[in-house]
Amino acid sequence: MGSAAITMVERATPRNLRDRELAVRLTFVAKDPNSNPTNSPTLYRTDRGSWLVQGFVVTDPDALAEMDIPEGESVVEIPDRMIQFFTEEGRGVAG
C-alpha cells in the first residue's frame, strides 16, 4: 500500500487546491490502526506539498456553526492518534 498512485481530484471552486492541475500523485501514509473493519480514517501525502485526509464527515450543526467553511470545502474528523502520522518521525521516515 505504500506505493504512489495517480488520482484525479475534482476542483470544486477556483480556490480549491489553489487552482492547480487536476492530476495528483498520492502516497499512502497510514490508516487508523484502531478502526477495523472500516480502515478509516486514512492519510495521504500529495506530490504538491499537501495532504488528503479521509475521515468521518462532520454533520453536527452546532460544530459546523462555529466554523467559517467556504463553499466547496467540507470538514472531516479524525482521532488524535492519527496526528502522529503527519510527522516524518511518526511515518518512520529517517531524517
PDB file of C-alpha atoms in Angstrom:
ATOM      1  CA  MET A   1       0.000   0.000   0.000  1.00  0.00           C
ATOM      2  CA  GLY A   2       2.981   2.333   0.277  1.00  0.00           C
ATOM      3  CA  SER A   3       3.204   2.926  -3.461  1.00  0.00           C
ATOM      4  CA  ALA A   4       2.081   6.124  -5.129  1.00  0.00           C
ATOM      5  CA  ALA A   5      -0.914   6.302  -7.413  1.00  0.00           C
ATOM      6  CA  ILE A   6      -2.249   8.800  -9.929  1.00  0.00           C
ATOM      7  CA  THR A   7      -5.659  10.091  -8.920  1.00  0.00           C
ATOM      8  CA  MET A   8      -7.984  12.714 -10.332  1.00  0.00           C
ATOM      9  CA  VAL A   9      -9.173  15.358  -7.881  1.00  0.00           C
ATOM     10  CA  GLU A  10     -12.282  17.309  -8.845  1.00  0.00           C
ATOM     11  CA  ARG A  11     -11.970  21.059  -8.485  1.00  0.00           C
ATOM     12  CA  ALA A  12     -14.973  22.466  -6.608  1.00  0.00           C
ATOM     13  CA  THR A  13     -14.029  26.165  -6.813  1.00  0.00           C
ATOM     14  CA  PRO A  14     -11.080  28.190  -8.139  1.00  0.00           C
ATOM     15  CA  ARG A  15      -9.773  28.395  -4.569  1.00  0.00           C
ATOM     16  CA  ASN A  16      -9.834  24.631  -4.190  1.00  0.00           C
ATOM     17  CA  LEU A  17      -6.264  23.314  -4.399  1.00  0.00           C
ATOM     18  CA  ARG A  18      -5.147  26.813  -5.408  1.00  0.00           C
ATOM     19  CA  ASP A  19      -6.312  26.244  -8.988  1.00  0.00           C
ATOM     20  CA  ARG A  20      -3.619  23.607  -9.574  1.00  0.00           C
ATOM     21  CA  GLU A  21      -3.726  20.833 -12.133  1.00  0.00           C
ATOM     22  CA  LEU A  22      -6.198  18.020 -11.594  1.00  0.00           C
ATOM     23  CA  ALA A  23      -3.768  15.081 -11.683  1.00  0.00           C
ATOM     24  CA  VAL A  24      -2.061  14.487  -8.362  1.00  0.00           C
ATOM     25  CA  ARG A  25       0.280  11.719  -7.223  1.00  0.00           C
ATOM     26  CA  LEU A  26      -0.740  10.263  -3.866  1.00  0.00           C
ATOM     27  CA  THR A  27       1.430   8.436  -1.377  1.00  0.00           C
ATOM     28  CA  PHE A  28      -0.375   6.339   1.220  1.00  0.00           C
ATOM     29  CA  VAL A  29       0.755   7.334   4.729  1.00  0.00           C
ATOM     30  CA  ALA A  30      -1.404   5.497   7.268  1.00  0.00           C
ATOM     31  CA  LYS A  31      -4.772   4.047   8.168  1.00  0.00           C
ATOM     32  CA  ASP A  32      -6.173   4.281  11.670  1.00  0.00           C
ATOM     33  CA  PRO A  33      -4.973   1.038  13.278  1.00  0.00           C
ATOM     34  CA  ASN A  34      -7.957   1.023  15.662  1.00  0.00           C
ATOM     35  CA  SER A  35     -10.750   1.358  13.096  1.00  0.00           C
ATOM     36  CA  ASN A  36     -11.429  -2.183  11.937  1.00  0.00           C
ATOM     37  CA  PRO A  37     -13.269  -3.175   9.803  1.00  0.00           C
ATOM     38  CA  THR A  38     -13.671   0.202   8.002  1.00  0.00           C
ATOM     39  CA  ASN A  39      -9.959   1.162   7.910  1.00  0.00           C
ATOM     40  CA  SER A  40     -10.895   4.813   8.086  1.00  0.00           C
ATOM     41  CA  PRO A  41      -9.544   7.479   8.692  1.00  0.00           C
ATOM     42  CA  THR A  42      -6.702   7.392   6.181  1.00  0.00           C
ATOM     43  CA  LEU A  43      -3.921   9.884   5.388  1.00  0.00           C
ATOM     44  CA  TYR A  44      -2.202  10.506   2.053  1.00  0.00           C
ATOM     45  CA  ARG A  45       0.584  12.933   1.049  1.00  0.00           C
ATOM     46  CA  THR A  46       0.432  14.572  -2.360  1.00  0.00           C
ATOM     47  CA  ASP A  47       3.246  15.453  -4.714  1.00  0.00           C
ATOM     48  CA  ARG A  48       2.363  19.130  -4.349  1.00  0.00           C
ATOM     49  CA  GLY A  49       3.082  19.513  -0.649  1.00  0.00           C
ATOM     50  CA  SER A  50      -0.408  18.885   0.700  1.00  0.00           C
ATOM     51  CA  TRP A  51      -2.384  16.172   2.484  1.00  0.00           C
ATOM     52  CA  LEU A  52      -5.609  14.321   1.690  1.00  0.00           C
ATOM     53  CA  VAL A  53      -7.491  13.178   4.772  1.00  0.00           C
ATOM     54  CA  GLN A  54     -10.209  10.543   4.664  1.00  0.00           C
ATOM     55  CA  GLY A  55     -12.332  10.790   7.756  1.00  0.00           C
ATOM     56  CA  PHE A  56     -15.839  10.888   9.107  1.00  0.00           C
ATOM     57  CA  VAL A  57     -17.894  13.779   7.675  1.00  0.00           C
ATOM     58  CA  VAL A  58     -18.908  16.251  10.377  1.00  0.00           C
ATOM     59  CA  THR A  59     -22.663  16.855  10.279  1.00  0.00           C
ATOM     60  CA  ASP A  60     -23.221  18.309  13.769  1.00  0.00           C
ATOM     61  CA  PRO A  61     -24.898  21.682  13.069  1.00  0.00           C
ATOM     62  CA  ASP A  62     -23.554  23.244  16.288  1.00  0.00           C
ATOM     63  CA  ALA A  63     -19.961  22.304  15.447  1.00  0.00           C
ATOM     64  CA  LEU A  64     -20.337  23.493  11.847  1.00  0.00           C
ATOM     65  CA  ALA A  65     -21.885  26.791  13.016  1.00  0.00           C
ATOM     66  CA  GLU A  66     -18.669  27.545  14.939  1.00  0.00           C
ATOM     67  CA  MET A  67     -16.562  27.313  11.753  1.00  0.00           C
ATOM     68  CA  ASP A  68     -16.423  29.537   8.691  1.00  0.00           C
ATOM     69  CA  ILE A  69     -16.465  26.887   5.961  1.00  0.00           C
ATOM     70  CA  PRO A  70     -16.224  28.265   2.401  1.00  0.00           C
ATOM     71  CA  GLU A  71     -18.285  26.819  -0.430  1.00  0.00           C
ATOM     72  CA  GLY A  72     -16.568  23.771  -1.904  1.00  0.00           C
ATOM     73  CA  GLU A  73     -14.976  22.719   1.395  1.00  0.00           C
ATOM     74  CA  SER A  74     -16.110  20.182   3.962  1.00  0.00           C
ATOM     75  CA  VAL A  75     -14.951  19.065   7.379  1.00  0.00           C
ATOM     76  CA  VAL A  76     -13.870  15.574   8.387  1.00  0.00           C
ATOM     77  CA  GLU A  77     -12.997  14.307  11.830  1.00  0.00           C
ATOM     78  CA  ILE A  78     -10.034  12.095  12.666  1.00  0.00           C
ATOM     79  CA  PRO A  79      -8.939  10.770  16.077  1.00  0.00           C
ATOM     80  CA  ASP A  80      -5.984  12.282  17.945  1.00  0.00           C
ATOM     81  CA  ARG A  81      -3.991   9.080  17.420  1.00  0.00           C
ATOM     82  CA  MET A  82      -3.716   9.894  13.681  1.00  0.00           C
ATOM     83  CA  ILE A  83      -1.785  13.147  14.291  1.00  0.00           C
ATOM     84  CA  GLN A  84       1.474  11.212  14.793  1.00  0.00           C
ATOM     85  CA  PHE A  85       1.450  10.279  11.089  1.00  0.00           C
ATOM     86  CA  PHE A  86       1.718  13.927   9.998  1.00  0.00           C
ATOM     87  CA  THR A  87       5.379  13.983  11.120  1.00  0.00           C
ATOM     88  CA  GLU A  88       8.264  12.222   9.396  1.00  0.00           C
ATOM     89  CA  GLU A  89       9.137  10.517  12.677  1.00  0.00           C
ATOM     90  CA  GLY A  90       5.581   9.194  13.043  1.00  0.00           C
ATOM     91  CA  ARG A  91       5.701   7.832   9.484  1.00  0.00           C
ATOM     92  CA  GLY A  92       9.028   6.081  10.163  1.00  0.00           C
ATOM     93  CA  VAL A  93      10.947   8.361   7.782  1.00  0.00           C
ATOM     94  CA  ALA A  94      14.635   8.738   8.616  1.00  0.00           C
ATOM     95  CA  GLY A  95      15.629  12.383   8.911  1.00  0.00           C
TER      96      GLY A  95
END
